Amino acid sequence: MSRKFLVALLLAVLILSPIGYLLYGYSKYDVSVNPDKPAPEHTYIVLRFPSGQYAVFTLPQYVNLTMRGFRIPKGTKGYAINVTGYITGIPEVDVNMTMNAPYQRFTIVLGDPSVKVCSSNPEEFTGSCSDRTAAVAEMSAFTATLFKRYYYVEALKNGMDEASARGYAYEETMKRHDTRYLSFMTKTSLGLGRIGNKDHLAVVLLGPAEGAEVNRVIVPRPGLIVLEGKSDGALRAEVVLIEKIMQFKWPTENQTTTSG
């Protein structure tokens, strides 16, 4: 066997091995965000009233209300949303565990790269730019608020005053915050578990531009939560639903009003 052949073989291995690794990760993306196995599922009804306020109900609560004569006000939008958890078997517990766990970093996946047109040519976007922007903004702010609690407490323990602790928590959180589009490399990272794991939280938004066909929130594994909506308005409602499940309250000036 000639030396040239061995060198060529070595180069081929060095080049093709990383490519094969990336392709393997990419092939695992679909099953990573949507495991092909049964899991417990709970259904919620989220209403968005003409005023912009939201109300969240479990399916039994909503059925009871309608049986007692409740009528949806004209102009209200309603979303039936399923919540599925693959960790403990209790969807609400999985949502709380995933969002409340301490992480080193967190990434918000905004959706398909076509989302970029919302900043220049929104009419070209498949969906609603205003609703997608609202969903991304609230989910990002919500996740960051949860994330920085640990650094705030850490700063207080180290003797900082409250104002300094808040500043420290904000700076540490922003250093660990990333946003991505659902590109080949992002799908590969999700498929390989390089993001969406016990150290790196990943929140993925999938709407009509990504081909979403159902309204659901999925927790496929620790560190990964997926919001899927047939419309971008449904994605926005799913953020509100997650906040409701976690009993999260915004400060008065930032709060999204919910009930139910």
Coordinates of N, CA and C in Angstrom, one line a residue, residues 8-249:
A8 N -4.0 9.9 1.5 CA -5.3 10.2 0.9 C -6.4 9.6 1.8
L9 N -6.2 8.4 2.2 CA -7.2 7.7 3.1 C -7.3 8.5 4.4
L10 N -6.2 8.9 5.0 CA -6.3 9.6 6.3 C -7.0 10.9 6.1
L11 N -6.7 11.6 5.0 CA -7.4 12.9 4.7 C -8.9 12.7 4.5
A12 N -9.2 11.6 3.8 CA -10.7 11.3 3.6 C -11.4 11.1 4.9
V13 N -10.7 10.3 5.8 CA -11.3 10.1 7.1 C -11.4 11.3 8.0
L14 N -10.4 12.2 7.9 CA -10.4 13.4 8.7 C -11.5 14.4 8.2
I15 N -11.7 14.3 6.9 CA -12.8 15.2 6.3 C -14.2 14.7 6.5
L16 N -14.3 13.4 6.2 CA -15.7 12.8 6.2 C -16.2 12.5 7.5
S17 N -15.4 12.2 8.5 CA -15.9 11.9 9.9 C -16.7 13.1 10.5
P18 N -16.1 14.3 10.5 CA -16.9 15.4 11.0 C -18.2 15.6 10.2
I19 N -18.2 15.5 8.9 CA -19.4 15.7 8.1 C -20.4 14.6 8.5
G20 N -19.9 13.4 8.6 CA -20.9 12.3 9.0 C -21.5 12.5 10.4
Y21 N -20.7 13.1 11.3 CA -21.2 13.4 12.6 C -22.2 14.5 12.6
L22 N -22.0 15.5 11.8 CA -23.0 16.6 11.6 C -24.3 16.1 11.0
L23 N -24.1 15.2 10.0 CA -25.3 14.7 9.3 C -26.1 13.8 10.2
Y24 N -25.4 13.1 11.1 CA -26.1 12.2 12.1 C -26.9 13.1 13.0
G25 N -26.3 14.1 13.5 CA -27.1 15.0 14.4 C -28.3 15.6 13.7
Y26 N -28.1 16.0 12.5 CA -29.2 16.6 11.7 C -30.3 15.6 11.5
S27 N -30.0 14.4 11.3 CA -31.0 13.3 11.1 C -31.8 13.0 12.4
K28 N -31.2 13.4 13.5 CA -31.9 13.2 14.8 C -32.7 14.3 15.3
Y29 N -32.7 15.4 14.5 CA -33.5 16.6 14.9 C -34.9 16.4 15.1
D30 N -35.6 15.7 14.1 CA -37.1 15.6 14.2 C -37.5 14.8 15.5
V31 N -36.8 13.7 15.7 CA -37.1 12.9 16.9 C -36.7 13.6 18.2
S32 N -35.8 14.5 18.1 CA -35.4 15.3 19.3 C -36.5 16.2 19.8
V33 N -37.1 16.9 18.8 CA -38.2 17.9 19.2 C -39.6 17.3 19.2
N34 N -39.7 16.1 18.6 CA -41.0 15.4 18.6 C -40.8 13.9 18.7
P35 N -40.5 13.4 19.9 CA -40.3 12.0 20.1 C -41.4 11.1 19.6
D36 N -41.1 10.1 18.8 CA -42.1 9.2 18.2 C -42.5 8.1 19.2
K37 N -43.1 8.5 20.3 CA -43.6 7.6 21.3 C -44.7 8.3 22.1
P38 N -45.6 7.5 22.7 CA -46.7 8.1 23.4 C -46.2 8.7 24.7
A39 N -47.0 9.7 25.2 CA -46.7 10.4 26.4 C -47.9 11.0 26.9
P40 N -48.0 11.2 28.3 CA -49.2 11.9 28.8 C -49.4 13.3 28.2
E41 N -50.7 13.6 28.0 CA -51.0 14.9 27.4 C -52.2 15.5 28.1
H42 N -52.1 16.8 28.4 CA -53.2 17.6 29.0 C -53.6 18.7 28.1
T43 N -54.9 19.0 28.0 CA -55.4 20.0 27.0 C -55.8 21.2 27.8
Y44 N -55.4 22.4 27.3 CA -55.8 23.7 27.9 C -56.5 24.5 26.8
I45 N -57.4 25.4 27.3 CA -58.0 26.4 26.4 C -57.5 27.8 26.8
V46 N -56.9 28.5 25.8 CA -56.4 29.8 26.1 C -57.2 30.8 25.2
L47 N -57.8 31.8 25.9 CA -58.6 32.8 25.2 C -57.9 34.1 25.2
R48 N -57.9 34.8 24.0 CA -57.4 36.1 23.9 C -58.5 37.1 23.6
F49 N -58.8 37.9 24.6 CA -60.0 38.8 24.4 C -59.6 40.0 23.6
P50 N -60.6 40.7 23.0 CA -60.3 41.9 22.2 C -59.4 43.0 22.9
S51 N -59.5 43.0 24.3 CA -58.7 43.9 25.0 C -57.2 43.6 25.1
G52 N -56.9 42.4 24.6 CA -55.5 41.9 24.7 C -55.2 41.1 25.9
Q53 N -56.2 40.9 26.8 CA -56.0 40.1 28.0 C -56.2 38.6 27.6
Y54 N -55.6 37.8 28.4 CA -55.7 36.3 28.2 C -56.3 35.6 29.3
A55 N -57.0 34.5 29.1 CA -57.6 33.7 30.1 C -57.2 32.2 29.8
V56 N -56.8 31.5 30.8 CA -56.3 30.1 30.6 C -57.2 29.2 31.4
F57 N -57.7 28.1 30.8 CA -58.5 27.1 31.5 C -58.1 25.7 31.1
T58 N -58.2 24.8 32.1 CA -58.1 23.4 31.8 C -59.3 23.1 30.9
L59 N -59.3 22.0 30.2 CA -60.4 21.6 29.4 C -61.7 21.3 30.3
P60 N -61.6 20.6 31.4 CA -62.8 20.5 32.2 C -63.3 21.8 32.7
Q61 N -62.4 22.7 33.1 CA -62.9 24.0 33.6 C -63.7 24.7 32.5
Y62 N -63.2 24.7 31.2 CA -63.8 25.4 30.1 C -65.2 24.7 29.8
V63 N -65.2 23.4 29.8 CA -66.5 22.7 29.6 C -67.5 23.1 30.6
N64 N -67.1 23.1 31.9 CA -68.0 23.5 32.9 C -68.6 24.9 32.8
L65 N -67.7 25.8 32.3 CA -68.1 27.2 32.1 C -69.1 27.3 31.0
T66 N -68.9 26.6 29.9 CA -69.9 26.6 28.8 C -71.2 26.0 29.2
M67 N -71.1 25.0 30.0 CA -72.4 24.3 30.4 C -73.2 25.2 31.3
R68 N -72.5 26.2 32.0 CA -73.2 27.1 32.9 C -73.6 28.4 32.1
G69 N -73.4 28.4 30.8 CA -73.9 29.5 30.0 C -72.8 30.5 29.6
F70 N -71.5 30.2 29.9 CA -70.5 31.2 29.4 C -70.4 31.3 27.9
R71 N -70.4 32.5 27.4 CA -70.3 32.8 26.0 C -69.0 33.6 25.7
I72 N -68.3 33.2 24.7 CA -67.1 33.9 24.4 C -67.5 35.3 23.8
P73 N -66.9 36.4 24.3 CA -67.2 37.7 23.7 C -66.8 37.8 22.2
K74 N -67.5 38.6 21.5 CA -67.3 38.7 20.1 C -65.8 39.3 19.9
G75 N -65.1 38.7 18.9 CA -63.8 39.1 18.6 C -62.7 38.4 19.4
T76 N -63.1 37.5 20.3 CA -62.2 36.7 21.1 C -61.6 35.6 20.2
K77 N -60.3 35.3 20.4 CA -59.6 34.2 19.7 C -59.4 33.1 20.8
G78 N -59.7 31.9 20.4 CA -59.5 30.8 21.3 C -58.5 29.8 20.7
Y79 N -57.7 29.2 21.6 CA -56.7 28.2 21.2 C -56.8 27.0 22.1
A80 N -56.9 25.8 21.5 CA -56.8 24.6 22.2 C -55.4 24.1 22.1
I81 N -54.7 24.0 23.3 CA -53.3 23.7 23.3 C -53.0 22.4 24.2
N82 N -52.3 21.5 23.6 CA -51.9 20.3 24.3 C -50.6 20.5 24.9
V83 N -50.4 20.0 26.2 CA -49.1 20.0 26.8 C -48.6 18.6 27.1
T84 N -47.5 18.2 26.6 CA -47.0 16.8 26.6 C -45.6 16.8 27.3
G85 N -45.4 15.9 28.2 CA -44.1 15.8 28.9 C -43.6 14.4 28.8
Y86 N -42.3 14.3 28.5 CA -41.7 13.0 28.4 C -40.7 12.6 29.5
I87 N -40.6 13.5 30.5 CA -39.7 13.3 31.6 C -40.3 12.5 32.8
T88 N -41.2 13.1 33.4 CA -41.9 12.5 34.6 C -43.2 11.8 34.3
G89 N -43.8 12.2 33.1 CA -45.1 11.7 32.8 C -46.2 12.6 33.2
I90 N -45.8 13.7 33.9 CA -46.8 14.7 34.3 C -46.4 16.0 33.6
P91 N -47.1 16.4 32.5 CA -46.7 17.5 31.7 C -46.4 18.8 32.5
E92 N -47.3 19.2 33.4 CA -47.0 20.4 34.2 C -45.8 20.3 35.0
V93 N -45.5 19.2 35.6 CA -44.2 19.0 36.4 C -43.0 19.2 35.4
D94 N -43.1 18.6 34.2 CA -42.0 18.6 33.3 C -41.7 20.1 32.9
V95 N -42.8 20.9 32.6 CA -42.6 22.3 32.3 C -41.9 23.0 33.4
N96 N -42.4 22.8 34.6 CA -41.8 23.5 35.8 C -40.4 23.1 36.0
M97 N -40.1 21.8 35.9 CA -38.7 21.3 36.1 C -37.8 21.9 35.1
T98 N -38.2 21.9 33.8 CA -37.4 22.4 32.7 C -37.1 23.9 32.8
M99 N -38.1 24.7 33.1 CA -37.9 26.1 33.1 C -37.3 26.6 34.4
N100 N -37.4 25.9 35.5 CA -36.9 26.3 36.8 C -35.5 25.8 37.1
A101 N -35.0 24.8 36.3 CA -33.7 24.2 36.6 C -32.6 25.3 36.3
P102 N -31.5 25.2 37.1 CA -30.3 26.1 36.8 C -29.5 25.6 35.6
Y103 N -29.1 26.5 34.8 CA -28.4 26.2 33.6 C -27.1 27.1 33.5
Q104 N -26.2 26.7 32.7 CA -25.0 27.5 32.4 C -25.3 28.5 31.2
R105 N -26.2 28.1 30.3 CA -26.6 29.0 29.2 C -28.0 28.7 28.8
F106 N -28.6 29.6 28.0 CA -29.9 29.3 27.4 C -30.0 30.0 26.0
T107 N -30.7 29.3 25.1 CA -30.8 29.7 23.7 C -32.3 29.7 23.4
I108 N -32.7 30.8 22.7 CA -34.1 30.9 22.2 C -34.0 30.7 20.7
V109 N -34.6 29.7 20.2 CA -34.6 29.4 18.7 C -35.8 30.1 18.1
L110 N -35.6 31.2 17.4 CA -36.7 32.0 16.9 C -37.6 31.4 15.9
G111 N -37.1 30.4 15.2 CA -37.8 29.8 14.1 C -37.0 29.7 12.8
D112 N -37.7 29.4 11.7 CA -37.0 29.3 10.4 C -36.3 30.7 10.1
P113 N -35.2 30.6 9.3 CA -34.5 31.8 8.9 C -35.4 32.8 8.2
S114 N -36.5 32.4 7.7 CA -37.4 33.3 7.0 C -38.0 34.3 7.9
V115 N -37.9 34.1 9.3 CA -38.4 35.0 10.3 C -37.7 36.4 10.1
K116 N -36.5 36.3 9.6 CA -35.7 37.6 9.4 C -36.4 38.6 8.5
V117 N -37.3 38.2 7.6 CA -38.0 39.1 6.8 C -38.9 40.0 7.5
C118 N -39.3 39.7 8.8 CA -40.2 40.5 9.6 C -39.6 41.9 9.8
S119 N -38.3 42.0 9.8 CA -37.7 43.3 10.1 C -37.6 44.2 8.8
S120 N -37.8 43.6 7.6 CA -37.7 44.3 6.4 C -38.9 44.2 5.5
N121 N -39.4 43.0 5.3 CA -40.6 42.8 4.4 C -41.6 41.9 5.1
P122 N -42.3 42.4 6.1 CA -43.1 41.5 6.9 C -44.2 40.8 6.0
E123 N -44.6 41.4 4.9 CA -45.7 40.9 4.1 C -45.2 39.6 3.4
E124 N -43.9 39.3 3.4 CA -43.4 38.1 2.8 C -43.3 36.9 3.8
F125 N -43.6 37.2 5.0 CA -43.5 36.1 6.0 C -44.7 35.3 6.0
T126 N -44.5 34.0 6.2 CA -45.6 33.0 6.2 C -46.1 33.0 7.7
G127 N -47.1 33.8 8.0 CA -47.6 33.9 9.3 C -47.8 35.4 9.7
S128 N -47.8 35.6 11.0 CA -48.0 37.0 11.5 C -46.7 37.5 12.2
C129 N -46.1 38.5 11.6 CA -44.8 39.0 12.2 C -45.1 39.6 13.5
S130 N -46.2 40.3 13.7 CA -46.4 40.9 15.0 C -46.6 39.9 16.1
D131 N -47.4 38.8 15.8 CA -47.6 37.8 16.8 C -46.3 37.0 17.1
R132 N -45.5 36.7 16.0 CA -44.2 36.0 16.2 C -43.3 36.8 17.1
T133 N -43.2 38.1 16.7 CA -42.3 39.0 17.5 C -42.7 39.1 19.0
A134 N -44.0 39.2 19.2 CA -44.5 39.2 20.6 C -44.2 37.9 21.3
A135 N -44.4 36.8 20.6 CA -44.1 35.5 21.3 C -42.7 35.4 21.6
V136 N -41.8 35.7 20.7 CA -40.3 35.6 20.9 C -39.9 36.6 22.0
A137 N -40.4 37.8 22.0 CA -40.0 38.8 23.0 C -40.5 38.4 24.4
E138 N -41.7 37.9 24.5 CA -42.2 37.5 25.9 C -41.4 36.3 26.4
M139 N -41.2 35.3 25.5 CA -40.6 34.1 25.9 C -39.1 34.3 26.3
S140 N -38.5 35.2 25.6 CA -37.1 35.6 25.9 C -37.0 36.3 27.2
A141 N -37.9 37.3 27.4 CA -37.9 38.0 28.7 C -38.3 37.1 29.9
F142 N -39.2 36.3 29.7 CA -39.7 35.3 30.7 C -38.6 34.4 31.1
T143 N -37.9 33.8 30.1 CA -36.8 32.9 30.4 C -35.6 33.6 31.1
A144 N -35.3 34.8 30.6 CA -34.2 35.5 31.2 C -34.5 35.9 32.7
T145 N -35.8 36.2 32.9 CA -36.2 36.5 34.3 C -36.0 35.3 35.2
L146 N -36.4 34.2 34.8 CA -36.2 33.0 35.6 C -34.7 32.7 35.7
F147 N -33.9 32.9 34.6 CA -32.5 32.5 34.6 C -31.7 33.3 35.6
K148 N -32.0 34.6 35.7 CA -31.1 35.5 36.4 C -31.4 35.5 37.9
R149 N -32.5 34.7 38.4 CA -32.7 34.6 39.8 C -31.5 34.0 40.5
Y150 N -30.9 33.0 39.9 CA -29.7 32.4 40.6 C -28.6 33.3 40.8
Y151 N -28.3 34.2 39.8 CA -27.2 35.1 39.9 C -27.5 36.2 40.9
Y152 N -28.8 36.6 41.0 CA -29.2 37.6 42.0 C -29.0 37.1 43.4
V153 N -29.4 35.8 43.6 CA -29.2 35.2 45.0 C -27.7 35.1 45.3
E154 N -27.0 34.7 44.3 CA -25.5 34.5 44.4 C -24.9 35.8 44.8
A155 N -25.3 36.9 44.2 CA -24.7 38.2 44.5 C -25.1 38.7 45.9
L156 N -26.3 38.4 46.3 CA -26.7 38.8 47.7 C -25.9 38.0 48.7
K157 N -25.7 36.7 48.4 CA -24.9 35.9 49.3 C -23.4 36.4 49.4
N158 N -23.0 37.0 48.3 CA -21.6 37.5 48.3 C -21.5 38.9 48.9
G159 N -22.6 39.5 49.4 CA -22.5 40.7 50.1 C -22.9 42.0 49.3
M160 N -23.4 41.8 48.1 CA -23.8 42.9 47.3 C -25.1 43.5 47.8
D161 N -25.3 44.8 47.6 CA -26.6 45.4 47.9 C -27.6 45.0 46.8
E162 N -28.9 45.3 47.0 CA -29.9 44.9 46.1 C -29.7 45.4 44.7
A163 N -29.4 46.7 44.6 CA -29.2 47.3 43.2 C -28.0 46.7 42.5
S164 N -26.9 46.5 43.2 CA -25.7 45.9 42.6 C -26.0 44.4 42.2
A165 N -26.8 43.7 43.1 CA -27.1 42.3 42.8 C -28.0 42.2 41.5
R166 N -28.9 43.1 41.4 CA -29.7 43.1 40.2 C -28.9 43.4 38.9
G167 N -28.0 44.3 39.0 CA -27.1 44.6 37.9 C -26.2 43.4 37.5
Y168 N -25.7 42.8 38.6 CA -24.8 41.6 38.4 C -25.6 40.5 37.7
A169 N -26.8 40.3 38.2 CA -27.7 39.2 37.6 C -28.0 39.5 36.2
Y170 N -28.3 40.7 35.9 CA -28.6 41.1 34.5 C -27.4 40.8 33.6
E171 N -26.2 41.3 34.0 CA -25.0 41.1 33.2 C -24.7 39.6 33.0
E172 N -24.7 38.9 34.0 CA -24.4 37.4 33.9 C -25.4 36.7 33.0
T173 N -26.7 37.1 33.1 CA -27.7 36.5 32.3 C -27.5 36.8 30.8
M174 N -27.2 38.1 30.5 CA -27.0 38.4 29.1 C -25.8 37.8 28.5
K175 N -24.8 37.5 29.3 CA -23.6 36.8 28.8 C -23.9 35.4 28.4
R176 N -24.9 34.8 29.0 CA -25.3 33.4 28.8 C -26.5 33.2 27.9
H177 N -27.0 34.3 27.3 CA -28.2 34.3 26.5 C -27.8 34.3 25.0
D178 N -28.4 33.4 24.2 CA -28.2 33.3 22.8 C -29.5 33.2 22.0
T179 N -29.6 33.7 20.8 CA -30.7 33.5 19.9 C -30.2 33.0 18.6
R180 N -31.0 32.0 18.1 CA -30.6 31.4 16.8 C -31.8 31.2 15.9
Y181 N -31.6 31.0 14.7 CA -32.6 30.6 13.7 C -32.5 29.1 13.5
L182 N -33.5 28.5 13.0 CA -33.6 27.1 12.9 C -32.8 26.6 11.6
S183 N -31.5 26.9 11.6 CA -30.7 26.5 10.5 C -30.2 25.1 10.6
F184 N -29.4 24.7 9.6 CA -28.9 23.3 9.6 C -28.1 23.1 10.9
M185 N -27.2 24.0 11.2 CA -26.4 23.8 12.4 C -27.2 23.8 13.7
T186 N -28.2 24.6 13.8 CA -29.1 24.6 15.0 C -29.8 23.3 15.1
K187 N -30.3 22.8 14.0 CA -31.0 21.4 14.0 C -30.0 20.4 14.4
T188 N -28.7 20.5 13.9 CA -27.7 19.5 14.2 C -27.4 19.6 15.7
S189 N -27.3 20.8 16.3 CA -27.0 20.9 17.7 C -28.1 20.3 18.6
L190 N -29.3 20.5 18.2 CA -30.4 20.0 18.9 C -30.4 18.4 18.8
G191 N -30.2 17.9 17.6 CA -30.1 16.5 17.4 C -29.0 15.8 18.1
L192 N -27.9 16.5 18.3 CA -26.8 15.9 19.0 C -26.9 16.2 20.5
G193 N -27.8 17.0 20.9 CA -28.0 17.3 22.3 C -26.9 18.3 22.8
R194 N -26.3 19.1 21.9 CA -25.3 20.1 22.3 C -26.0 21.3 22.9
I195 N -27.2 21.5 22.5 CA -28.1 22.5 23.2 C -29.4 21.8 23.5
G196 N -30.1 22.2 24.6 CA -31.3 21.5 25.0 C -30.8 20.3 25.9
N197 N -30.1 20.6 26.9 CA -29.6 19.6 27.8 C -29.6 20.1 29.3
K198 N -29.0 19.4 30.2 CA -29.1 19.8 31.6 C -28.3 21.0 31.9
D199 N -27.3 21.4 31.0 CA -26.5 22.6 31.2 C -26.9 23.7 30.3
H200 N -27.6 23.5 29.2 CA -27.9 24.5 28.2 C -29.4 24.4 27.8
L201 N -30.2 25.3 28.4 CA -31.6 25.3 28.1 C -31.9 25.8 26.6
A202 N -32.7 25.1 25.9 CA -33.1 25.5 24.6 C -34.6 25.6 24.5
V203 N -35.1 26.7 24.0 CA -36.6 26.9 23.8 C -36.8 27.1 22.3
V204 N -37.6 26.3 21.7 CA -37.7 26.3 20.2 C -39.2 26.7 19.9
L205 N -39.3 27.7 19.0 CA -40.6 28.1 18.5 C -40.8 27.7 17.1
L206 N -41.9 27.0 16.9 CA -42.3 26.5 15.5 C -43.7 26.9 15.2
G207 N -43.9 27.7 14.2 CA -45.2 28.2 13.8 C -45.5 27.8 12.3
P208 N -46.4 28.5 11.7 CA -46.8 28.2 10.3 C -45.6 28.2 9.3
A209 N -44.6 29.1 9.6 CA -43.5 29.2 8.7 C -42.6 28.0 8.7
E210 N -42.7 27.2 9.9 CA -42.0 26.0 10.0 C -42.8 24.8 9.7
G211 N -44.0 25.0 9.3 CA -44.9 23.9 8.9 C -45.6 23.2 10.1
A212 N -45.8 24.0 11.2 CA -46.5 23.4 12.4 C -48.0 23.1 12.0
E213 N -48.4 22.0 12.5 CA -49.8 21.5 12.2 C -50.7 21.4 13.4
V214 N -50.1 21.6 14.6 CA -50.9 21.4 15.8 C -50.5 22.5 16.8
N215 N -51.3 22.7 17.8 CA -50.9 23.7 18.9 C -50.5 22.8 20.1
R216 N -49.3 22.9 20.5 CA -48.8 22.1 21.6 C -47.5 22.6 22.2
V217 N -47.3 22.3 23.5 CA -46.1 22.5 24.2 C -45.5 21.2 24.5
I218 N -44.3 20.9 24.1 CA -43.7 19.6 24.3 C -42.4 19.8 25.2
V219 N -42.2 18.9 26.1 CA -40.9 18.8 26.9 C -40.3 17.4 26.5
P220 N -39.5 17.3 25.5 CA -39.0 16.0 25.0 C -38.0 15.4 26.0
R221 N -37.2 16.3 26.6 CA -36.1 15.8 27.5 C -35.7 17.0 28.4
P222 N -34.9 16.7 29.4 CA -34.4 17.8 30.3 C -33.7 18.9 29.5
G223 N -34.0 20.1 29.7 CA -33.3 21.2 29.1 C -33.9 21.6 27.7
L224 N -35.0 21.0 27.3 CA -35.5 21.3 26.0 C -37.0 21.5 26.1
I225 N -37.5 22.6 25.6 CA -39.0 22.8 25.5 C -39.3 23.4 24.2
V226 N -40.4 22.8 23.5 CA -40.8 23.2 22.2 C -42.2 23.7 22.2
L227 N -42.4 24.9 21.6 CA -43.7 25.5 21.4 C -44.0 25.4 19.9
E228 N -45.1 24.7 19.6 CA -45.6 24.5 18.2 C -47.0 25.1 18.1
G229 N -47.2 26.0 17.1 CA -48.5 26.6 16.9 C -48.9 26.7 15.4
K230 N -50.1 26.3 15.2 CA -50.6 26.4 13.8 C -50.7 27.9 13.3
S231 N -50.7 28.8 14.3 CA -50.6 30.2 13.9 C -49.6 30.9 14.9
D232 N -49.1 32.0 14.5 CA -48.2 32.7 15.4 C -48.9 33.3 16.7
G233 N -50.2 33.5 16.5 CA -51.1 33.9 17.7 C -51.1 32.7 18.7
A234 N -51.1 31.5 18.2 CA -51.1 30.3 19.1 C -49.8 30.2 19.8
L235 N -48.7 30.6 19.2 CA -47.4 30.6 19.8 C -47.4 31.6 21.0
R236 N -48.0 32.7 20.7 CA -48.1 33.8 21.8 C -48.9 33.2 22.9
A237 N -50.0 32.6 22.6 CA -50.9 32.0 23.7 C -50.2 30.9 24.5
E238 N -49.3 30.2 23.8 CA -48.5 29.1 24.5 C -47.6 29.7 25.5
V239 N -47.0 30.8 25.2 CA -46.1 31.5 26.2 C -46.9 31.8 27.4
V240 N -48.1 32.4 27.2 CA -49.0 32.7 28.3 C -49.4 31.5 29.1
L241 N -49.6 30.4 28.4 CA -50.0 29.1 29.1 C -48.8 28.6 30.0
I242 N -47.6 28.7 29.5 CA -46.5 28.2 30.3 C -46.3 29.1 31.5
E243 N -46.5 30.4 31.4 CA -46.5 31.3 32.6 C -47.6 30.9 33.6
K244 N -48.7 30.6 33.1 CA -49.8 30.2 33.9 C -49.5 28.9 34.7
I245 N -49.0 27.9 33.9 CA -48.7 26.6 34.5 C -47.7 26.8 35.7
M246 N -46.7 27.7 35.5 CA -45.7 28.0 36.5 C -46.1 29.0 37.5
Q247 N -47.3 29.5 37.4 CA -47.9 30.5 38.3 C -46.9 31.7 38.4
F248 N -46.4 32.1 37.2 CA -45.5 33.2 37.1 C -46.2 34.5 37.0
K249 N -45.7 35.5 37.7 CA -46.3 36.8 37.7 C -45.3 37.9 37.3

